[in-house]
Coordinates of C-alpha atoms in Angstrom, one line a residue:
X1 CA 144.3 91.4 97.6
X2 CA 142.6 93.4 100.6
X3 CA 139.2 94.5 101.1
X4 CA 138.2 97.0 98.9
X5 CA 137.9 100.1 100.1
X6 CA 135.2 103.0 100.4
X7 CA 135.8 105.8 97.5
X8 CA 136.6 108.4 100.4
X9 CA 137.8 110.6 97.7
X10 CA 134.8 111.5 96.5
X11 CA 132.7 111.2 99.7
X12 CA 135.0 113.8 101.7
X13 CA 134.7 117.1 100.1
X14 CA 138.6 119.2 101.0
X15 CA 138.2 122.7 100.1
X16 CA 142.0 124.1 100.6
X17 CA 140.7 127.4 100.4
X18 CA 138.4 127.2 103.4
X19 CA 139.5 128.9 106.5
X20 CA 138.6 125.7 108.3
X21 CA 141.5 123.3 109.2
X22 CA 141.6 120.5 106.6
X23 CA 141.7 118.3 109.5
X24 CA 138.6 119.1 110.6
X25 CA 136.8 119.3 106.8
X26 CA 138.0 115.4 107.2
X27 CA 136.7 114.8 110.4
X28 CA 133.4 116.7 109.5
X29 CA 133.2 114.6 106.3
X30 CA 133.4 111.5 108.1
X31 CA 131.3 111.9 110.8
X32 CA 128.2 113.2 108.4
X33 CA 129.2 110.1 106.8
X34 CA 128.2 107.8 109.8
X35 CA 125.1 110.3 110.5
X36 CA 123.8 109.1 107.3
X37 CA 124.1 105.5 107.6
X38 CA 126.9 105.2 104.6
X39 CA 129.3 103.9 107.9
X40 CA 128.2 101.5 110.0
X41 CA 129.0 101.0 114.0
X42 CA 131.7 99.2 114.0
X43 CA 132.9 99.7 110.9
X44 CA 136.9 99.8 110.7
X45 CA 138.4 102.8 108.9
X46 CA 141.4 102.9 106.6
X47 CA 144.6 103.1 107.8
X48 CA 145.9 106.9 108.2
X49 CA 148.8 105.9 105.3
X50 CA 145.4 104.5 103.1
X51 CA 143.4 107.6 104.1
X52 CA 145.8 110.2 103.1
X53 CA 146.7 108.5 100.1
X54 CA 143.1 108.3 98.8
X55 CA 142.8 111.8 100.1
X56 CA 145.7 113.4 98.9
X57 CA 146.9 115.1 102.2
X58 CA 149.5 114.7 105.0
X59 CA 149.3 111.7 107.1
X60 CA 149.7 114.0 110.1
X61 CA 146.3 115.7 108.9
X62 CA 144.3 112.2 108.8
X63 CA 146.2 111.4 112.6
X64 CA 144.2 114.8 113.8
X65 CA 141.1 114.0 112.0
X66 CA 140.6 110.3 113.6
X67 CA 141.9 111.8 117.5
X68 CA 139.1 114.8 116.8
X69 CA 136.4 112.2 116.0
X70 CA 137.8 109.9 119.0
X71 CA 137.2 112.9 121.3
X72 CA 134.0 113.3 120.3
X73 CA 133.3 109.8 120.7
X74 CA 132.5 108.8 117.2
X75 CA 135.2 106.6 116.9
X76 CA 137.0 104.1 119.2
X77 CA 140.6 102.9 119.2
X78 CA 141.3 99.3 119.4
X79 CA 144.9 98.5 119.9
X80 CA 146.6 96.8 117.5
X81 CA 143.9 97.0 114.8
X82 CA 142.8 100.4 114.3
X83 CA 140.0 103.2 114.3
X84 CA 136.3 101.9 114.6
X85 CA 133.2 103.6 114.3
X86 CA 131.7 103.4 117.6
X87 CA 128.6 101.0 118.8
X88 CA 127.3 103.9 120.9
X89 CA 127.3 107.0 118.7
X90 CA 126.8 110.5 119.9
X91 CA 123.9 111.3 117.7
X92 CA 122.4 108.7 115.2
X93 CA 120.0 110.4 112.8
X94 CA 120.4 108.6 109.6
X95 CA 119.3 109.9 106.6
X96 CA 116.7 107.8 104.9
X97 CA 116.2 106.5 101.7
X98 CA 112.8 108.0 101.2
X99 CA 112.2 112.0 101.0
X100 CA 112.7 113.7 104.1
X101 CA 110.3 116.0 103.6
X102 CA 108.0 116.7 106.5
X103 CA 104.7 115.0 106.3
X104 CA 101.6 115.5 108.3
X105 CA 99.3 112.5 109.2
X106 CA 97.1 113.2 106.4
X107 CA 99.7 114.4 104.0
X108 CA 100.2 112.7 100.7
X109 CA 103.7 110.8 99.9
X110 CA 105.1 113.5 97.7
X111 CA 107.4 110.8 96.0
X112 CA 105.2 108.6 94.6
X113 CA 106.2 108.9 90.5
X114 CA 106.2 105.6 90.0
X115 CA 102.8 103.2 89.2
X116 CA 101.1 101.6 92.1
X117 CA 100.9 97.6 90.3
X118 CA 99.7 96.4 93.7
X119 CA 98.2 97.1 97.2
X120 CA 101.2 97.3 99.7
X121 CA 100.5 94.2 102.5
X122 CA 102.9 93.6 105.3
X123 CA 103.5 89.8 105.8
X124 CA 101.9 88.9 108.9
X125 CA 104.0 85.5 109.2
X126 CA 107.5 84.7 108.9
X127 CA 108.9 81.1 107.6
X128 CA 111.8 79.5 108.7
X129 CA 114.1 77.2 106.7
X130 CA 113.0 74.1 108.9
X131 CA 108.5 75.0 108.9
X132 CA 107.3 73.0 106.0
X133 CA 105.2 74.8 103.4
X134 CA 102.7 73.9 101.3
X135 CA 102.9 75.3 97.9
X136 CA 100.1 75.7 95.1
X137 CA 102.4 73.0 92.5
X138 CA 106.0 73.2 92.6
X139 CA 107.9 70.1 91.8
X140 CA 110.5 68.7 94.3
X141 CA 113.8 70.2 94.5
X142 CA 115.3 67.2 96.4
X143 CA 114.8 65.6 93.0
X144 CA 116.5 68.0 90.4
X145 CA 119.9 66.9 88.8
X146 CA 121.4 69.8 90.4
X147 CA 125.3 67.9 90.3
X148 CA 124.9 67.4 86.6
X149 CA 124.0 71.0 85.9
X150 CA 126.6 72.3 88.4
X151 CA 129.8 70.2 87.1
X152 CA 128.7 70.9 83.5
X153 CA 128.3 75.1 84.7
X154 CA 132.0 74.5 86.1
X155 CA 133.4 72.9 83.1
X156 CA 132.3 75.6 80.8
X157 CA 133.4 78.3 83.0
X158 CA 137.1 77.1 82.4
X159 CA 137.0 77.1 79.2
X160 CA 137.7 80.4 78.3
X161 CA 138.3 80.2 75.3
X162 CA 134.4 79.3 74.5
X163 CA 133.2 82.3 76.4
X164 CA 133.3 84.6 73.0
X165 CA 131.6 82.3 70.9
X166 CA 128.8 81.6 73.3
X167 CA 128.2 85.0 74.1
X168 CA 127.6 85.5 70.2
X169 CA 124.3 83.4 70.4
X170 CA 121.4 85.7 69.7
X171 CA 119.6 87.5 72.5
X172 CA 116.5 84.2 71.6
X173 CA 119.1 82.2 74.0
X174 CA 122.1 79.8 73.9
X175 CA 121.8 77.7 70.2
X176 CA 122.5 74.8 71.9
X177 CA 119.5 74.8 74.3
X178 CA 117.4 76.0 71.6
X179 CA 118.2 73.2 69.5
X180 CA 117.4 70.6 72.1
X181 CA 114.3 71.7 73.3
X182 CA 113.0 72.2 69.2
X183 CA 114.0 68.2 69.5
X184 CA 112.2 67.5 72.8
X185 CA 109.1 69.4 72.3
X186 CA 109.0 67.8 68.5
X187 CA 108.8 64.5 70.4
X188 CA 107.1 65.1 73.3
X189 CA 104.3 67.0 71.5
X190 CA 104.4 66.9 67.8
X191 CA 105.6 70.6 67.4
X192 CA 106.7 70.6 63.6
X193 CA 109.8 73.6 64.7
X194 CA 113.3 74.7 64.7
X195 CA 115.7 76.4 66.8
X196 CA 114.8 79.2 65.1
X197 CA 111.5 79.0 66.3
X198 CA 112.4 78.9 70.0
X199 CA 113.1 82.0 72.5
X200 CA 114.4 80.9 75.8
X201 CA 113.8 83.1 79.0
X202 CA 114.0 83.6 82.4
X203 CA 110.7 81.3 83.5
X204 CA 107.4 81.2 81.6
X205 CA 106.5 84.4 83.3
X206 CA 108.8 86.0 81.1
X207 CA 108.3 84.7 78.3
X208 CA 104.3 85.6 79.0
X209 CA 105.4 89.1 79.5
X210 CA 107.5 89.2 76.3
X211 CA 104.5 87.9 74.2
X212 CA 101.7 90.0 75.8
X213 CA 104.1 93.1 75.0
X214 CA 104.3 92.4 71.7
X215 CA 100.3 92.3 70.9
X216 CA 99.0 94.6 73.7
X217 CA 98.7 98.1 74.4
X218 CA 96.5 100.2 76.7
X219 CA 93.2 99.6 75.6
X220 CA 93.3 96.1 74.0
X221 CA 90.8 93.3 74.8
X222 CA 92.3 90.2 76.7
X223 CA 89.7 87.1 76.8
X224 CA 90.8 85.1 80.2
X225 CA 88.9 82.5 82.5
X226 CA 86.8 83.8 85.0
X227 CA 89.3 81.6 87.7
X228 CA 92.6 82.5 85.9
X229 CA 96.5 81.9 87.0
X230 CA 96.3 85.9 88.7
X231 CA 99.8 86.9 87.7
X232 CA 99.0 86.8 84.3
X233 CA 95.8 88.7 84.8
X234 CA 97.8 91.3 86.9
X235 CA 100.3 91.4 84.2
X236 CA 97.9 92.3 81.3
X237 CA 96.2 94.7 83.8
X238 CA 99.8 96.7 83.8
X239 CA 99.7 96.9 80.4
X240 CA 96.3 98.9 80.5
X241 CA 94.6 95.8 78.7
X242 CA 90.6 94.9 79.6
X243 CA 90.1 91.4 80.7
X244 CA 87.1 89.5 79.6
X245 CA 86.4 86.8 82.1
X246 CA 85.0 83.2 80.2
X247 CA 84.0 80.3 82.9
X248 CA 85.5 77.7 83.1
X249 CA 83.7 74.4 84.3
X250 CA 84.9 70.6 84.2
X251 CA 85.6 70.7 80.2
X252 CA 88.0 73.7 80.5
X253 CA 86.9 77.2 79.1
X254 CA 83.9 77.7 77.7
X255 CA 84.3 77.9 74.0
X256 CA 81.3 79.0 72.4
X257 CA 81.4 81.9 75.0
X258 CA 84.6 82.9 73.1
X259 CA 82.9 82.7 69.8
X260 CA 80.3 84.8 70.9
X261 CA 82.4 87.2 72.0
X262 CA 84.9 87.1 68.5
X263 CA 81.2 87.4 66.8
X264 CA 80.5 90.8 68.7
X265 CA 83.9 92.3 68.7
X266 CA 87.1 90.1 68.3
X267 CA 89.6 91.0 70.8
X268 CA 93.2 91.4 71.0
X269 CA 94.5 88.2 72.6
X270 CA 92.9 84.9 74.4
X271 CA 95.5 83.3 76.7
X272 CA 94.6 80.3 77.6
X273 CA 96.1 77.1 79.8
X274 CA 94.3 74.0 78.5
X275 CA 96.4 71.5 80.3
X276 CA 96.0 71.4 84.1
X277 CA 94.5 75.2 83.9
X278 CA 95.4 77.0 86.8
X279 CA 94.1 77.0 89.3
X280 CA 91.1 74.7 88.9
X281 CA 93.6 71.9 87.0
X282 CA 90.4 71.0 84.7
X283 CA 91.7 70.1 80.9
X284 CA 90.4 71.1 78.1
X285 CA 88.0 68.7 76.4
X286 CA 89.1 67.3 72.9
X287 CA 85.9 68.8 71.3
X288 CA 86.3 72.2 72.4
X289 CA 89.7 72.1 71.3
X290 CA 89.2 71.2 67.6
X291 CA 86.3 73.6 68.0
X292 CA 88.6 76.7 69.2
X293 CA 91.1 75.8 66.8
X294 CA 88.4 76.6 64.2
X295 CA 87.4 80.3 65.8
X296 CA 91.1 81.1 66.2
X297 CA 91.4 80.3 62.5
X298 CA 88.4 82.4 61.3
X299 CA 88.6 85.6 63.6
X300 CA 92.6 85.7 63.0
X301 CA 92.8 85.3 67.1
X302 CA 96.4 85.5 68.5
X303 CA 96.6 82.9 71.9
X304 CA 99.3 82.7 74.2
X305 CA 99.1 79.1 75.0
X306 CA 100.4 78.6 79.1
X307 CA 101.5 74.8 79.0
X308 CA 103.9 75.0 82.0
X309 CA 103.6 71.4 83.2
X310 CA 102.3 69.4 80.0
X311 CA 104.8 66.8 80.7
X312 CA 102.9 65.4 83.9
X313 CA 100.1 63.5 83.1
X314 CA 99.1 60.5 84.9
X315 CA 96.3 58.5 83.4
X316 CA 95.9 58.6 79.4
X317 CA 98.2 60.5 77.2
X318 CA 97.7 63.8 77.2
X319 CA 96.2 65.4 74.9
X320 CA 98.6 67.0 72.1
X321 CA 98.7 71.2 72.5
X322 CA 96.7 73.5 70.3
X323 CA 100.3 74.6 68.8
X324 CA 100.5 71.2 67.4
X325 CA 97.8 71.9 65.2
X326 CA 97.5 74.1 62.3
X327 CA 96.6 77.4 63.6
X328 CA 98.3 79.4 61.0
X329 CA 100.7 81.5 63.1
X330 CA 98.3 82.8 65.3
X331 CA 99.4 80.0 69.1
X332 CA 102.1 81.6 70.6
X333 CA 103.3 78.0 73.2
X334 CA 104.8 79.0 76.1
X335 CA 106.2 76.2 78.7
X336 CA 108.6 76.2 81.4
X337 CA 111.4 74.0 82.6
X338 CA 111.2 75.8 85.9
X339 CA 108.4 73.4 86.1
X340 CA 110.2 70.1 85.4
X341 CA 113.2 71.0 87.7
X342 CA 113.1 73.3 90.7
X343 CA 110.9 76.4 91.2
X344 CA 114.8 78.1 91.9
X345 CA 115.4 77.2 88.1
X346 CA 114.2 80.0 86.3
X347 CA 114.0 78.8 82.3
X348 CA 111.1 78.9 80.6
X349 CA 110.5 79.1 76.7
X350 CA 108.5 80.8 73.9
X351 CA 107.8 79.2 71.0
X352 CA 106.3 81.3 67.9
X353 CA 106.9 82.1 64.1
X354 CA 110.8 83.2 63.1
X355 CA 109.7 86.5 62.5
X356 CA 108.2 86.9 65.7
X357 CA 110.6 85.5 67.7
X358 CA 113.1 87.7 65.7
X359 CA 110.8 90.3 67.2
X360 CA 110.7 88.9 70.8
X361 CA 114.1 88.1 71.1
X362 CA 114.8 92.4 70.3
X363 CA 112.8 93.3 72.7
X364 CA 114.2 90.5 75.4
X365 CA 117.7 92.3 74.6
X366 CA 116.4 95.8 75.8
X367 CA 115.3 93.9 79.1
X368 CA 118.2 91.7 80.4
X369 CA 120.6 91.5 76.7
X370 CA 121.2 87.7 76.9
X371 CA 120.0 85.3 79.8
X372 CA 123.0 82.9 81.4
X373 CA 124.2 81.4 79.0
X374 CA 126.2 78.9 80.6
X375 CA 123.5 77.6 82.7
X376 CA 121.7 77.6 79.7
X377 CA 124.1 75.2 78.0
X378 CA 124.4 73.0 81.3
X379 CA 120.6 72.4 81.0
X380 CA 121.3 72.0 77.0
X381 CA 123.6 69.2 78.2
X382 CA 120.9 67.6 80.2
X383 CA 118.9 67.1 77.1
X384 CA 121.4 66.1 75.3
X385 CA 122.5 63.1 77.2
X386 CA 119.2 62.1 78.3
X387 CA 119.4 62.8 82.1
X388 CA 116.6 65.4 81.6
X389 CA 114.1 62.4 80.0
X390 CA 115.0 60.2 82.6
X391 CA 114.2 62.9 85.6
X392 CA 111.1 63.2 84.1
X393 CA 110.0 59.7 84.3
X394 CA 111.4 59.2 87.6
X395 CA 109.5 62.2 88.6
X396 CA 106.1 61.4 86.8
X397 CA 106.6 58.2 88.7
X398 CA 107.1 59.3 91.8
X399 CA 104.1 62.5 91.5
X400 CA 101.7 60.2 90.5
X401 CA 102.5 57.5 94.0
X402 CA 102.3 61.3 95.8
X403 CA 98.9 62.6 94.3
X404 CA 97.3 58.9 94.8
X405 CA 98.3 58.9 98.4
X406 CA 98.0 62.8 99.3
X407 CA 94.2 62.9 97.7
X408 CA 93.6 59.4 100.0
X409 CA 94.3 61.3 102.8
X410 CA 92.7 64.0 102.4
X411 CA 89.9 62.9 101.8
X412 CA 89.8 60.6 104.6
X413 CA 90.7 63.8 106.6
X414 CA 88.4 66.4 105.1
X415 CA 85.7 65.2 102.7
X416 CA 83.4 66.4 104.5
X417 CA 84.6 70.1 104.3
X418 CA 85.8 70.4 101.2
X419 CA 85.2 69.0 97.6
X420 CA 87.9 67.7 94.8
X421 CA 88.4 65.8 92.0
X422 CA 91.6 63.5 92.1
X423 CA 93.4 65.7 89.2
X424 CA 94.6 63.9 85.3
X425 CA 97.7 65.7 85.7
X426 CA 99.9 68.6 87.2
X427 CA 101.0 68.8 90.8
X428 CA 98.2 70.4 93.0
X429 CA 94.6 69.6 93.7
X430 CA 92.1 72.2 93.5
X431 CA 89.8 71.8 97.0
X432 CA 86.9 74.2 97.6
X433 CA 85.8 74.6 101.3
X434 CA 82.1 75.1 101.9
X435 CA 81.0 78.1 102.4
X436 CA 81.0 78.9 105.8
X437 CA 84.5 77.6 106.7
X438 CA 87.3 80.3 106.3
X439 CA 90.2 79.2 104.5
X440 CA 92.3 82.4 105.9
X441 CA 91.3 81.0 109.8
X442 CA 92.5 77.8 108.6
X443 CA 95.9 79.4 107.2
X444 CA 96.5 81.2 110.5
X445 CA 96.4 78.1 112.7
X446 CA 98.7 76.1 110.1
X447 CA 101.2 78.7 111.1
X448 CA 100.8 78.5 114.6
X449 CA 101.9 74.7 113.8
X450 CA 104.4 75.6 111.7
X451 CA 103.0 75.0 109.0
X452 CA 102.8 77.4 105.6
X453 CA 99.9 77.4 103.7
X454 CA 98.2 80.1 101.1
X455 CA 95.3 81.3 102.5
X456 CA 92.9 81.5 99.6
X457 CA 93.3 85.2 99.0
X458 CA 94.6 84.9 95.5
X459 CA 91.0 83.5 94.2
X460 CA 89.1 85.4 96.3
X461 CA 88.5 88.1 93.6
X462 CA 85.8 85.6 92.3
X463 CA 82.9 86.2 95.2
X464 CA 81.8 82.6 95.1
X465 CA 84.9 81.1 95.3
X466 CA 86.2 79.8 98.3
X467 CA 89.1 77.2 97.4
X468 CA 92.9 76.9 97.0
X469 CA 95.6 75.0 94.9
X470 CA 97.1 72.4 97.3
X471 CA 100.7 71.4 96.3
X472 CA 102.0 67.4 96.4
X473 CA 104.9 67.1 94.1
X474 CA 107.2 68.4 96.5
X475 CA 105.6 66.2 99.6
X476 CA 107.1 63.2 100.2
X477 CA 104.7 60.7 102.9
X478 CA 106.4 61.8 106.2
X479 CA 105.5 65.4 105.2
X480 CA 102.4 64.9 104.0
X481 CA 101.2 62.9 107.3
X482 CA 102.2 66.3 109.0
X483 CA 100.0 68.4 107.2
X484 CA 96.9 66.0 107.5
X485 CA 97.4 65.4 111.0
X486 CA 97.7 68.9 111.5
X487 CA 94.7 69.5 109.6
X488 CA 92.8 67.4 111.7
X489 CA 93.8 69.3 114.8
X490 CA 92.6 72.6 113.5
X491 CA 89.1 71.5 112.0

């Protein structure tokens, strides 16, 4: 089968009563056509046969059309192939895809009827596939079962037959995948659910964004922590929610903060990460857990519980979620298997009441329908044959060798510059710089190396911080030696 073709039928108006030649309507049609950037230099056109066909004229009129536009030297001839837009046009004034209306220098953008959800920034530096980057927590890709999930994707795809039945599973996500992770998280941490209970999405962020839209509305009252994972903040900001900032020290968030505040005026939602809170990576003390559990049962207080990478923990067991507990309804457990895998593997998962997942899963349908359900019945079969339990204790194995050995050296690098505490869990460490040493300065000369790293901006909205998430999951010792000998070069 051939390329398929422009529709030049309906982007070359022929009026047949015109008084001008209908070879030149064509060659007019086409040459406004390159003006505007819908044909390309050196794009090849269709055969005169194809033309007139999709036109519905005499060849002989598409012959004239293409010699008009070669005189005027918008095409070129190449023998043996055919008519090409020329690389040297006559006039190039291609119509944008913004307004073209005139603007002074101090004239508003008259198109902007859309929200502004952020400041516009241009990227000041460019990666490369082959700079290394250091990330705030990702785990490493190199690791993830990617064979396993891609043979299983291909298997399914041939079997047609199985397409229908799949594609029947509710909006919540495949059954199968939903079944297997009510089984995993029942094990892993003591969630009394069933499939029924589980909506799977498109990454945790999703999944946050499916919850919050369900209990928020502009106006509403969202407690976070004064240092808080930023998208999320950002997120309930678009919905025209107020955040109320708790601290958060060594213990986690401070919970009799949040009683006083349900005391004075109860609000709308408390999200909350108690494992590995980002970005600090503090956990929530046992007492201020049972003690939180007691203020979300009294004041009715609907959570969104963020536990996107409960399953690495590297000293003690971790401590079981608050959704474990009995919180009568009100936990809404979010997690993420983005977080287990590869950052490139978006899955996450909601886990809430049947009625409310009912709820979410309606309103994930008016959003994307269903998610890929293939893929999510290759990750199913991960579960179900126990390659995803064995990744994840070959990579809570490995993380651990790669925090011990990342956190030795930089602190044999920089302890004197910055301050951390060796973290329980997760995949980044949480280093503060002193005061008077700019993280951004230190992020520019990285880059000169090479080298990618954030430079602090994200937690600068708090004025007395002056830290950033440092990622070593995805370091192994070769890479990490770069970064700290590069470090040392630009003290």
């Amino acid at each position: 089968m051939g390329v398929q073709l422009l529709p030049y039928s309906n982007l070359i108006e022929i009026n047949r009563q015109s008084t001008i030649p209908i070879f030149k309507q064509v060659a007019e049609g086409i040459a406004f056509l390159i003006r505007n950037g819908k044909l390309k230099p050196g794009y090849q056109l269709p055969a005169s046969r194809d033309m007139a066909s999709m036109l519905k004229i005499n060849r002989t009129t598409v012959v004239s059309a293409y010699e008009e536009l070669q005189v005027e030297g918008w095409l070129r001839v190449i023998e043996r192939k055919g008519n090409f837009v020329a690389q040297q046009l006559p006039v190039i004034h291609p119509r944008p895809f913004e307004s073209l209306a005139a603007k002074g220098p101090n004239q508003q953008e008259d198109s902007n009827f859309y929200k502004q959800v952020a400041a516009r920034q241009v990227s000041q530096r460019t990666l490369t596939p082959h700079q290394l980057m250091i990330n705030d927590g990702y785990p490493d890709a190199r690791l993830a079962p990617f064979d396993s999930i891609y043979d299983r994707y291909r298997l399914l795809s041939k079997r047609v037959h199985l397409h229908n039945r799949l594609l029947n599973d509710s909006a919540a996500g495949s059954m199968s995948l939903r079944t297997e992770l009510a089984l995993f998280l029942a094990k892993t941490r003591a969630l009394n659910i069933e499939p029924r209970h589980v909506l799977v999405t498109h990454g945790a962020q999703l999944a946050i964004f499916i919850a919050a839209s369900l209990i928020l509305s502009p106006g509403s009252t969202v407690i976070v922590g004064d240092l808080n994972y930023v998208l999320a903040d950002r997120l309930f900001e678009q919905m025209g929610a107020k955040l109320i900032k708790v601290k958060v020290d060594e213990s986690g968030i401070d919970v009799d903060e949040i009683e006083n505040i349900c005391k004075k005026s109860p609000p709308d939602l408390l999200y909350i990460i108690p494992h590995h809170h980002h970005p600090t990576t503090v956990t929530l003390s046992k007492e201020r857990r049972i003690k939180l559990l007691d203020i979300i049962r009294q004041y009715r207080l609907p959570v969104i519980e963020d536990d996107y990478d409960y399953d690495f923990h590297y000293e003690n067991s971790p401590i079981l979620p608050l959704a474990s507990a009995d919180h009568n309804g009100y936990v809404i457990y979010i997690g993420s298997i983005s977080k287990t895998l590869a950052p490139t593997i978006r899955l996450g998962y909601l886990i809430a009441g049947d009625d409310l997942i009912w709820q979410a899963s309606k309103f994930k349908q008016m959003v994307e329908i269903r998610g890929d359900v293939l893929f999510e019945e290759s990750i199913a079969h991960l579960f179900n044959t126990g390659e995803m339990q064995r990744h994840l204790r070959k990579s809570l194995k490995l993380y651990k060798e790669r925090r011990d050995i990342f956190c030795d050296m930089l602190n044999s690098c920089m302890g004197d510059l910055i301050h951390f505490n060796t973290p329980n869990g997760g995949m980044a460490v949480w280093a503060t710089f002193t005061a008077e040493y700019s993280i951004p300065d230190l992020a520019k000369r990285l880059a000169e190396k090479g080298i990618f790293m954030n430079d602090g901006s994200l937690y600068r909205y708090k004025e007395d911080v002056n830290g950033i998430r440092l990622g070593f999951a995805s370091l192994n010792t070769e890479e990490m030696q770069k970064f700290i000998g590069a470090l040392k070069e630009c003290r």
